Amino acid sequence: MKALTFGLSLIRHGETQYNKEGLLQGQAIDSALSEIGLQQAEAAGRYLKDVDFSNVFVSDMLRAQQTAETIIKHNRSCSGVQMVCDPLLKEKSFGTAEGQRVQDVREMAEAAGQSFPDFTPPKGETQEQVKERVKEFLEKTLQQIGSEHWHDRGEDEPSFCAASETSPVEGRADDGVRGVPVHALVVTHGAYMCVAVRFFVEELHCSLPPGSDKAHMFTLSPNTGLCRFLLTVRKEDDRFKLSGIRCVFVHRGGHVQK
């Protein structure tokens, strides 16, 4: 059966002054990258400069857009790629806790018998509400990627999937996507990525890298931390439907130290 496999790389924005000071931003505080955050974005751009991207999606918040613009500036494949800003990729709303110390909110969560960032402060988004945004973004992306690339990139599933399954993870920037011509870069936020990764693993039954620790998978990614997945879609009744998902790696951040 014909199928299309594409890469999906999620990256968290660079550091902001609020991150540095341990304060929650969420949605109401639309802060810019700090000097260190700009350096992190530059480092991520250099790390990914030779990785091919066919699509770029970014949160409509300033810190994510600055990160995406910096990565695109360095990337040799992105000169003709349009950056699509999507509010579905916004950070989780932390309601009345935005602007407060993360440590204070962690203590609020503990007092309520919950963990952070799963905890929902007053007037904030629940994990379920964020997950609905993740699901809506994924569905929209499947349809867009499918409609743009199906006719010239779709291949017989067995041989194509076999090639991507055996692609070794060597610590290289193009791990998992060498020879995969369709690859979406998604620049978003820490709590949002936590929800997305958990949804992929627990509900979409994403296959994990050998030796994976689920506790590590569900932790907060560092600033400009990178998670990569391979998704396979089939066409059914003029709609593109997910038929498989595999995690290549999560929370890779070594490029920031380079």
PDB file of C-alpha atoms in Angstrom:
ATOM      1  CA  MET A   1       0.000   0.000   0.000  1.00  0.00           C
ATOM      2  CA  LYS A   2       1.242   3.469  -0.860  1.00  0.00           C
ATOM      3  CA  ALA A   3       2.340   5.575   2.110  1.00  0.00           C
ATOM      4  CA  LEU A   4       4.227   8.762   2.906  1.00  0.00           C
ATOM      5  CA  THR A   5       6.738   8.918   5.760  1.00  0.00           C
ATOM      6  CA  PHE A   6       7.924  12.312   6.975  1.00  0.00           C
ATOM      7  CA  GLY A   7      10.037  13.711   9.779  1.00  0.00           C
ATOM      8  CA  LEU A   8       8.619  15.927  12.525  1.00  0.00           C
ATOM      9  CA  SER A   9      11.178  17.830  14.608  1.00  0.00           C
ATOM     10  CA  LEU A  10       9.862  19.726  17.645  1.00  0.00           C
ATOM     11  CA  ILE A  11      12.159  22.347  19.154  1.00  0.00           C
ATOM     12  CA  ARG A  12      11.609  24.510  22.205  1.00  0.00           C
ATOM     13  CA  HIS A  13      12.325  28.236  21.942  1.00  0.00           C
ATOM     14  CA  GLY A  14      15.535  29.747  23.318  1.00  0.00           C
ATOM     15  CA  GLU A  15      15.867  31.192  26.804  1.00  0.00           C
ATOM     16  CA  THR A  16      14.020  34.355  27.835  1.00  0.00           C
ATOM     17  CA  GLN A  17      14.707  36.557  30.847  1.00  0.00           C
ATOM     18  CA  TYR A  18      11.665  34.956  32.499  1.00  0.00           C
ATOM     19  CA  ASN A  19      13.194  31.495  31.980  1.00  0.00           C
ATOM     20  CA  LYS A  20      16.458  32.742  33.467  1.00  0.00           C
ATOM     21  CA  GLU A  21      14.682  34.130  36.541  1.00  0.00           C
ATOM     22  CA  GLY A  22      12.535  31.027  37.011  1.00  0.00           C
ATOM     23  CA  LEU A  23       9.248  32.792  36.225  1.00  0.00           C
ATOM     24  CA  LEU A  24       6.263  31.368  34.345  1.00  0.00           C
ATOM     25  CA  GLN A  25       5.356  32.986  31.019  1.00  0.00           C
ATOM     26  CA  GLY A  26       2.535  30.948  29.509  1.00  0.00           C
ATOM     27  CA  GLN A  27       0.480  32.965  27.032  1.00  0.00           C
ATOM     28  CA  ALA A  28      -0.089  36.387  28.615  1.00  0.00           C
ATOM     29  CA  ILE A  29       3.627  37.248  28.802  1.00  0.00           C
ATOM     30  CA  ASP A  30       4.983  37.447  25.256  1.00  0.00           C
ATOM     31  CA  SER A  31       8.651  37.976  26.058  1.00  0.00           C
ATOM     32  CA  ALA A  32      11.606  38.147  23.671  1.00  0.00           C
ATOM     33  CA  LEU A  33      14.688  35.942  23.780  1.00  0.00           C
ATOM     34  CA  SER A  34      17.423  36.934  26.206  1.00  0.00           C
ATOM     35  CA  GLU A  35      21.015  37.377  25.026  1.00  0.00           C
ATOM     36  CA  ILE A  36      21.665  33.760  26.016  1.00  0.00           C
ATOM     37  CA  GLY A  37      18.457  32.726  24.241  1.00  0.00           C
ATOM     38  CA  LEU A  38      19.634  34.381  21.034  1.00  0.00           C
ATOM     39  CA  GLN A  39      22.950  32.532  21.364  1.00  0.00           C
ATOM     40  CA  GLN A  40      21.051  29.248  21.881  1.00  0.00           C
ATOM     41  CA  ALA A  41      18.963  29.901  18.770  1.00  0.00           C
ATOM     42  CA  GLU A  42      22.136  30.629  16.788  1.00  0.00           C
ATOM     43  CA  ALA A  43      23.667  27.379  18.070  1.00  0.00           C
ATOM     44  CA  ALA A  44      20.541  25.429  17.105  1.00  0.00           C
ATOM     45  CA  GLY A  45      20.618  27.067  13.667  1.00  0.00           C
ATOM     46  CA  ARG A  46      24.239  26.074  13.121  1.00  0.00           C
ATOM     47  CA  TYR A  47      23.514  22.531  14.340  1.00  0.00           C
ATOM     48  CA  LEU A  48      20.578  22.141  11.925  1.00  0.00           C
ATOM     49  CA  LYS A  49      22.071  24.091   8.998  1.00  0.00           C
ATOM     50  CA  ASP A  50      22.470  21.053   6.723  1.00  0.00           C
ATOM     51  CA  VAL A  51      19.215  19.322   7.716  1.00  0.00           C
ATOM     52  CA  ASP A  52      16.559  19.526   4.994  1.00  0.00           C
ATOM     53  CA  PHE A  53      13.173  20.975   5.980  1.00  0.00           C
ATOM     54  CA  SER A  54      10.215  21.034   3.602  1.00  0.00           C
ATOM     55  CA  ASN A  55       7.850  22.802   6.043  1.00  0.00           C
ATOM     56  CA  VAL A  56       8.270  25.145   9.019  1.00  0.00           C
ATOM     57  CA  PHE A  57       5.538  25.714  11.623  1.00  0.00           C
ATOM     58  CA  VAL A  58       5.954  28.046  14.593  1.00  0.00           C
ATOM     59  CA  SER A  59       3.967  29.299  17.562  1.00  0.00           C
ATOM     60  CA  ASP A  60       2.700  32.848  17.127  1.00  0.00           C
ATOM     61  CA  MET A  61       4.543  33.935  20.283  1.00  0.00           C
ATOM     62  CA  LEU A  62       7.612  36.161  19.970  1.00  0.00           C
ATOM     63  CA  ARG A  63      10.134  33.868  21.679  1.00  0.00           C
ATOM     64  CA  ALA A  64       9.270  30.997  19.324  1.00  0.00           C
ATOM     65  CA  GLN A  65       9.241  33.208  16.227  1.00  0.00           C
ATOM     66  CA  GLN A  66      12.677  34.645  17.038  1.00  0.00           C
ATOM     67  CA  THR A  67      14.028  31.118  17.488  1.00  0.00           C
ATOM     68  CA  ALA A  68      12.512  29.920  14.214  1.00  0.00           C
ATOM     69  CA  GLU A  69      13.769  32.931  12.258  1.00  0.00           C
ATOM     70  CA  THR A  70      17.307  32.344  13.531  1.00  0.00           C
ATOM     71  CA  ILE A  71      17.236  28.646  12.625  1.00  0.00           C
ATOM     72  CA  ILE A  72      15.868  29.409   9.157  1.00  0.00           C
ATOM     73  CA  LYS A  73      18.553  32.061   8.601  1.00  0.00           C
ATOM     74  CA  HIS A  74      21.261  29.396   8.939  1.00  0.00           C
ATOM     75  CA  ASN A  75      19.509  26.600   7.060  1.00  0.00           C
ATOM     76  CA  ARG A  76      20.444  25.988   3.441  1.00  0.00           C
ATOM     77  CA  SER A  77      17.110  24.283   2.581  1.00  0.00           C
ATOM     78  CA  CYS A  78      14.783  26.961   3.975  1.00  0.00           C
ATOM     79  CA  SER A  79      15.333  29.818   1.503  1.00  0.00           C
ATOM     80  CA  GLY A  80      12.071  29.036  -0.314  1.00  0.00           C
ATOM     81  CA  VAL A  81      10.125  27.653   2.637  1.00  0.00           C
ATOM     82  CA  GLN A  82       7.365  29.774   4.156  1.00  0.00           C
ATOM     83  CA  MET A  83       7.281  29.968   7.961  1.00  0.00           C
ATOM     84  CA  VAL A  84       3.689  29.300   9.056  1.00  0.00           C
ATOM     85  CA  CYS A  85       2.684  30.875  12.393  1.00  0.00           C
ATOM     86  CA  ASP A  86       0.004  28.834  14.153  1.00  0.00           C
ATOM     87  CA  PRO A  87      -1.703  29.779  17.449  1.00  0.00           C
ATOM     88  CA  LEU A  88      -2.360  26.067  18.065  1.00  0.00           C
ATOM     89  CA  LEU A  89       1.348  25.877  18.967  1.00  0.00           C
ATOM     90  CA  LYS A  90       1.101  28.495  21.770  1.00  0.00           C
ATOM     91  CA  GLU A  91       2.428  27.646  25.203  1.00  0.00           C
ATOM     92  CA  LYS A  92       0.008  26.272  27.764  1.00  0.00           C
ATOM     93  CA  SER A  93      -1.871  29.008  29.602  1.00  0.00           C
ATOM     94  CA  PHE A  94      -1.000  29.014  33.302  1.00  0.00           C
ATOM     95  CA  GLY A  95      -3.774  31.472  34.150  1.00  0.00           C
ATOM     96  CA  THR A  96      -3.270  33.437  37.337  1.00  0.00           C
ATOM     97  CA  ALA A  97       0.172  31.840  37.875  1.00  0.00           C
ATOM     98  CA  GLU A  98       1.754  33.586  34.877  1.00  0.00           C
ATOM     99  CA  GLY A  99       4.520  35.897  36.034  1.00  0.00           C
ATOM    100  CA  GLN A 100       4.940  33.968  39.295  1.00  0.00           C
ATOM    101  CA  ARG A 101       7.950  31.875  40.301  1.00  0.00           C
ATOM    102  CA  VAL A 102       7.932  28.368  38.849  1.00  0.00           C
ATOM    103  CA  GLN A 103       8.952  27.079  42.298  1.00  0.00           C
ATOM    104  CA  ASP A 104       5.845  28.624  43.869  1.00  0.00           C
ATOM    105  CA  VAL A 105       3.626  26.926  41.282  1.00  0.00           C
ATOM    106  CA  ARG A 106       5.428  23.604  41.843  1.00  0.00           C
ATOM    107  CA  GLU A 107       4.559  23.926  45.526  1.00  0.00           C
ATOM    108  CA  MET A 108       0.931  24.749  44.636  1.00  0.00           C
ATOM    109  CA  ALA A 109       0.859  21.606  42.500  1.00  0.00           C
ATOM    110  CA  GLU A 110       2.332  19.464  45.274  1.00  0.00           C
ATOM    111  CA  ALA A 111      -0.209  20.830  47.744  1.00  0.00           C
ATOM    112  CA  ALA A 112      -2.954  19.785  45.314  1.00  0.00           C
ATOM    113  CA  GLY A 113      -1.393  16.312  44.941  1.00  0.00           C
ATOM    114  CA  GLN A 114      -0.338  16.963  41.320  1.00  0.00           C
ATOM    115  CA  SER A 115       2.901  17.350  39.404  1.00  0.00           C
ATOM    116  CA  PHE A 116       4.186  20.347  37.455  1.00  0.00           C
ATOM    117  CA  PRO A 117       3.577  21.196  34.588  1.00  0.00           C
ATOM    118  CA  ASP A 118       0.471  18.948  34.683  1.00  0.00           C
ATOM    119  CA  PHE A 119      -1.047  21.194  37.350  1.00  0.00           C
ATOM    120  CA  THR A 120      -3.714  23.682  36.225  1.00  0.00           C
ATOM    121  CA  PRO A 121      -3.684  26.984  38.161  1.00  0.00           C
ATOM    122  CA  PRO A 122      -6.913  29.043  38.341  1.00  0.00           C
ATOM    123  CA  LYS A 123      -8.024  30.265  34.891  1.00  0.00           C
ATOM    124  CA  GLY A 124      -5.293  28.165  33.239  1.00  0.00           C
ATOM    125  CA  GLU A 125      -5.558  25.506  30.544  1.00  0.00           C
ATOM    126  CA  THR A 126      -5.965  21.885  31.568  1.00  0.00           C
ATOM    127  CA  GLN A 127      -3.684  19.217  30.104  1.00  0.00           C
ATOM    128  CA  GLU A 128      -6.718  17.946  28.194  1.00  0.00           C
ATOM    129  CA  GLN A 129      -7.278  21.355  26.601  1.00  0.00           C
ATOM    130  CA  VAL A 130      -3.637  21.574  25.525  1.00  0.00           C
ATOM    131  CA  LYS A 131      -3.843  18.030  24.165  1.00  0.00           C
ATOM    132  CA  GLU A 132      -6.822  19.030  22.030  1.00  0.00           C
ATOM    133  CA  ARG A 133      -4.674  21.766  20.497  1.00  0.00           C
ATOM    134  CA  VAL A 134      -1.907  19.217  19.854  1.00  0.00           C
ATOM    135  CA  LYS A 135      -4.407  16.876  18.173  1.00  0.00           C
ATOM    136  CA  GLU A 136      -5.848  19.678  16.045  1.00  0.00           C
ATOM    137  CA  PHE A 137      -2.387  20.811  14.947  1.00  0.00           C
ATOM    138  CA  LEU A 138      -1.341  17.247  14.117  1.00  0.00           C
ATOM    139  CA  GLU A 139      -4.485  16.609  12.062  1.00  0.00           C
ATOM    140  CA  LYS A 140      -4.061  19.873  10.167  1.00  0.00           C
ATOM    141  CA  THR A 141      -0.385  19.067   9.533  1.00  0.00           C
ATOM    142  CA  LEU A 142      -1.156  15.552   8.257  1.00  0.00           C
ATOM    143  CA  GLN A 143      -3.605  16.992   5.731  1.00  0.00           C
ATOM    144  CA  GLN A 144      -1.229  19.768   4.619  1.00  0.00           C
ATOM    145  CA  ILE A 145       1.841  17.520   4.334  1.00  0.00           C
ATOM    146  CA  GLY A 146      -0.212  14.868   2.543  1.00  0.00           C
ATOM    147  CA  SER A 147      -1.758  17.268   0.032  1.00  0.00           C
ATOM    148  CA  GLU A 148       1.590  18.956  -0.702  1.00  0.00           C
ATOM    149  CA  HIS A 149       3.802  15.890  -0.980  1.00  0.00           C
ATOM    150  CA  TRP A 150       1.710  12.781  -1.647  1.00  0.00           C
ATOM    151  CA  HIS A 151       1.855  12.718  -5.445  1.00  0.00           C
ATOM    152  CA  ASP A 152       5.606  13.148  -5.783  1.00  0.00           C
ATOM    153  CA  ARG A 153       6.789  11.582  -2.492  1.00  0.00           C
ATOM    154  CA  GLY A 154       4.402   8.762  -1.638  1.00  0.00           C
ATOM    155  CA  GLU A 155       6.013   5.325  -2.030  1.00  0.00           C
ATOM    156  CA  ASP A 156       5.207   1.682  -1.408  1.00  0.00           C
ATOM    157  CA  GLU A 157       5.139   1.373   2.358  1.00  0.00           C
ATOM    158  CA  PRO A 158       7.290  -1.733   3.044  1.00  0.00           C
ATOM    159  CA  SER A 159      10.542  -0.602   1.416  1.00  0.00           C
ATOM    160  CA  PHE A 160      10.304   3.026   2.480  1.00  0.00           C
ATOM    161  CA  CYS A 161       9.441   2.293   6.108  1.00  0.00           C
ATOM    162  CA  ALA A 162      12.137  -0.356   6.328  1.00  0.00           C
ATOM    163  CA  ALA A 163      14.726   2.214   5.275  1.00  0.00           C
ATOM    164  CA  SER A 164      13.625   4.735   7.908  1.00  0.00           C
ATOM    165  CA  GLU A 165      13.325   2.100  10.657  1.00  0.00           C
ATOM    166  CA  THR A 166      16.936   0.984  10.196  1.00  0.00           C
ATOM    167  CA  SER A 167      18.416   4.492   9.972  1.00  0.00           C
ATOM    168  CA  PRO A 168      20.944   4.581  12.839  1.00  0.00           C
ATOM    169  CA  VAL A 169      20.913   7.218  15.573  1.00  0.00           C
ATOM    170  CA  GLU A 170      24.482   8.454  15.744  1.00  0.00           C
ATOM    171  CA  GLY A 171      24.153  11.836  17.425  1.00  0.00           C
ATOM    172  CA  ARG A 172      24.068  13.585  14.065  1.00  0.00           C
ATOM    173  CA  ALA A 173      21.734  16.482  13.290  1.00  0.00           C
ATOM    174  CA  ASP A 174      19.998  14.487  10.544  1.00  0.00           C
ATOM    175  CA  ASP A 175      19.446  11.309  12.605  1.00  0.00           C
ATOM    176  CA  GLY A 176      16.304   9.547  11.388  1.00  0.00           C
ATOM    177  CA  VAL A 177      15.720  11.860   8.413  1.00  0.00           C
ATOM    178  CA  ARG A 178      18.599  11.010   6.091  1.00  0.00           C
ATOM    179  CA  GLY A 179      16.912  10.088   2.828  1.00  0.00           C
ATOM    180  CA  VAL A 180      13.513  11.274   4.112  1.00  0.00           C
ATOM    181  CA  PRO A 181      12.629  14.153   1.750  1.00  0.00           C
ATOM    182  CA  VAL A 182       9.632  15.505   3.686  1.00  0.00           C
ATOM    183  CA  HIS A 183      10.527  16.991   7.084  1.00  0.00           C
ATOM    184  CA  ALA A 184       8.607  19.543   9.169  1.00  0.00           C
ATOM    185  CA  LEU A 185      10.277  21.793  11.736  1.00  0.00           C
ATOM    186  CA  VAL A 186       7.954  22.853  14.580  1.00  0.00           C
ATOM    187  CA  VAL A 187       9.135  25.597  16.955  1.00  0.00           C
ATOM    188  CA  THR A 188       7.038  25.702  20.105  1.00  0.00           C
ATOM    189  CA  HIS A 189       7.186  25.690  23.939  1.00  0.00           C
ATOM    190  CA  GLY A 190       8.226  23.504  26.858  1.00  0.00           C
ATOM    191  CA  ALA A 191       4.909  22.574  28.506  1.00  0.00           C
ATOM    192  CA  TYR A 192       3.284  22.178  25.076  1.00  0.00           C
ATOM    193  CA  MET A 193       6.034  19.738  24.030  1.00  0.00           C
ATOM    194  CA  CYS A 194       5.519  17.749  27.252  1.00  0.00           C
ATOM    195  CA  VAL A 195       1.859  17.265  26.349  1.00  0.00           C
ATOM    196  CA  ALA A 196       2.655  16.448  22.709  1.00  0.00           C
ATOM    197  CA  VAL A 197       5.268  13.797  23.550  1.00  0.00           C
ATOM    198  CA  ARG A 198       2.977  12.174  26.127  1.00  0.00           C
ATOM    199  CA  PHE A 199       0.121  12.131  23.585  1.00  0.00           C
ATOM    200  CA  PHE A 200       2.331  10.547  20.917  1.00  0.00           C
ATOM    201  CA  VAL A 201       3.536   7.840  23.313  1.00  0.00           C
ATOM    202  CA  GLU A 202       0.430   7.043  25.357  1.00  0.00           C
ATOM    203  CA  GLU A 203      -2.345   7.517  22.809  1.00  0.00           C
ATOM    204  CA  LEU A 204      -0.739   7.147  19.386  1.00  0.00           C
ATOM    205  CA  HIS A 205       1.447   4.257  20.654  1.00  0.00           C
ATOM    206  CA  CYS A 206       4.626   5.781  19.298  1.00  0.00           C
ATOM    207  CA  SER A 207       7.505   3.293  19.191  1.00  0.00           C
ATOM    208  CA  LEU A 208      10.420   4.412  21.363  1.00  0.00           C
ATOM    209  CA  PRO A 209      14.190   4.377  20.847  1.00  0.00           C
ATOM    210  CA  PRO A 210      15.976   1.360  22.390  1.00  0.00           C
ATOM    211  CA  GLY A 211      16.591   1.760  26.114  1.00  0.00           C
ATOM    212  CA  SER A 212      14.189   4.679  26.457  1.00  0.00           C
ATOM    213  CA  ASP A 213      13.114   5.831  29.881  1.00  0.00           C
ATOM    214  CA  LYS A 214       9.518   7.078  29.858  1.00  0.00           C
ATOM    215  CA  ALA A 215      10.162   9.280  32.878  1.00  0.00           C
ATOM    216  CA  HIS A 216      12.871  11.062  30.862  1.00  0.00           C
ATOM    217  CA  MET A 217      10.663  11.264  27.779  1.00  0.00           C
ATOM    218  CA  PHE A 218       7.976  13.130  29.692  1.00  0.00           C
ATOM    219  CA  THR A 219      10.320  15.693  31.268  1.00  0.00           C
ATOM    220  CA  LEU A 220      10.622  19.348  30.241  1.00  0.00           C
ATOM    221  CA  SER A 221      12.899  19.869  27.255  1.00  0.00           C
ATOM    222  CA  PRO A 222      15.740  22.384  27.741  1.00  0.00           C
ATOM    223  CA  ASN A 223      15.678  25.675  25.839  1.00  0.00           C
ATOM    224  CA  THR A 224      16.218  24.795  22.143  1.00  0.00           C
ATOM    225  CA  GLY A 225      15.900  21.120  23.108  1.00  0.00           C
ATOM    226  CA  LEU A 226      14.989  18.974  20.096  1.00  0.00           C
ATOM    227  CA  CYS A 227      12.625  15.986  19.785  1.00  0.00           C
ATOM    228  CA  ARG A 228      12.265  14.091  16.480  1.00  0.00           C
ATOM    229  CA  PHE A 229       9.616  11.682  15.234  1.00  0.00           C
ATOM    230  CA  LEU A 230       8.924   9.814  12.017  1.00  0.00           C
ATOM    231  CA  LEU A 231       5.261   9.677  10.968  1.00  0.00           C
ATOM    232  CA  THR A 232       3.749   7.507   8.247  1.00  0.00           C
ATOM    233  CA  VAL A 233       0.436   8.396   6.604  1.00  0.00           C
ATOM    234  CA  ARG A 234      -1.856   6.587   4.197  1.00  0.00           C
ATOM    235  CA  LYS A 235      -4.576   8.062   2.039  1.00  0.00           C
ATOM    236  CA  GLU A 236      -8.116   6.869   2.740  1.00  0.00           C
ATOM    237  CA  ASP A 237     -11.197   8.426   1.118  1.00  0.00           C
ATOM    238  CA  ASP A 238      -9.337  11.626   0.182  1.00  0.00           C
ATOM    239  CA  ARG A 239      -8.069  12.083   3.756  1.00  0.00           C
ATOM    240  CA  PHE A 240      -4.605  11.397   5.091  1.00  0.00           C
ATOM    241  CA  LYS A 241      -4.541   9.183   8.169  1.00  0.00           C
ATOM    242  CA  LEU A 242      -1.677   8.377  10.497  1.00  0.00           C
ATOM    243  CA  SER A 243      -0.648   4.724  10.233  1.00  0.00           C
ATOM    244  CA  GLY A 244       2.522   4.756  12.338  1.00  0.00           C
ATOM    245  CA  ILE A 245       4.791   6.936  14.461  1.00  0.00           C
ATOM    246  CA  ARG A 246       8.306   6.348  15.756  1.00  0.00           C
ATOM    247  CA  CYS A 247      10.431   8.435  18.096  1.00  0.00           C
ATOM    248  CA  VAL A 248      14.012   8.971  16.920  1.00  0.00           C
ATOM    249  CA  PHE A 249      15.203  10.908  19.991  1.00  0.00           C
ATOM    250  CA  VAL A 250      13.939  13.362  22.637  1.00  0.00           C
ATOM    251  CA  HIS A 251      15.285  16.446  24.436  1.00  0.00           C
ATOM    252  CA  ARG A 252      18.555  16.624  22.525  1.00  0.00           C
ATOM    253  CA  GLY A 253      20.357  19.764  23.657  1.00  0.00           C
ATOM    254  CA  GLY A 254      24.073  19.141  23.216  1.00  0.00           C
ATOM    255  CA  HIS A 255      24.252  21.680  20.378  1.00  0.00           C
ATOM    256  CA  VAL A 256      23.807  24.486  22.923  1.00  0.00           C
ATOM    257  CA  GLN A 257      27.178  23.650  24.513  1.00  0.00           C
ATOM    258  CA  LYS A 258      29.005  23.594  21.167  1.00  0.00           C
TER     259      LYS A 258
END
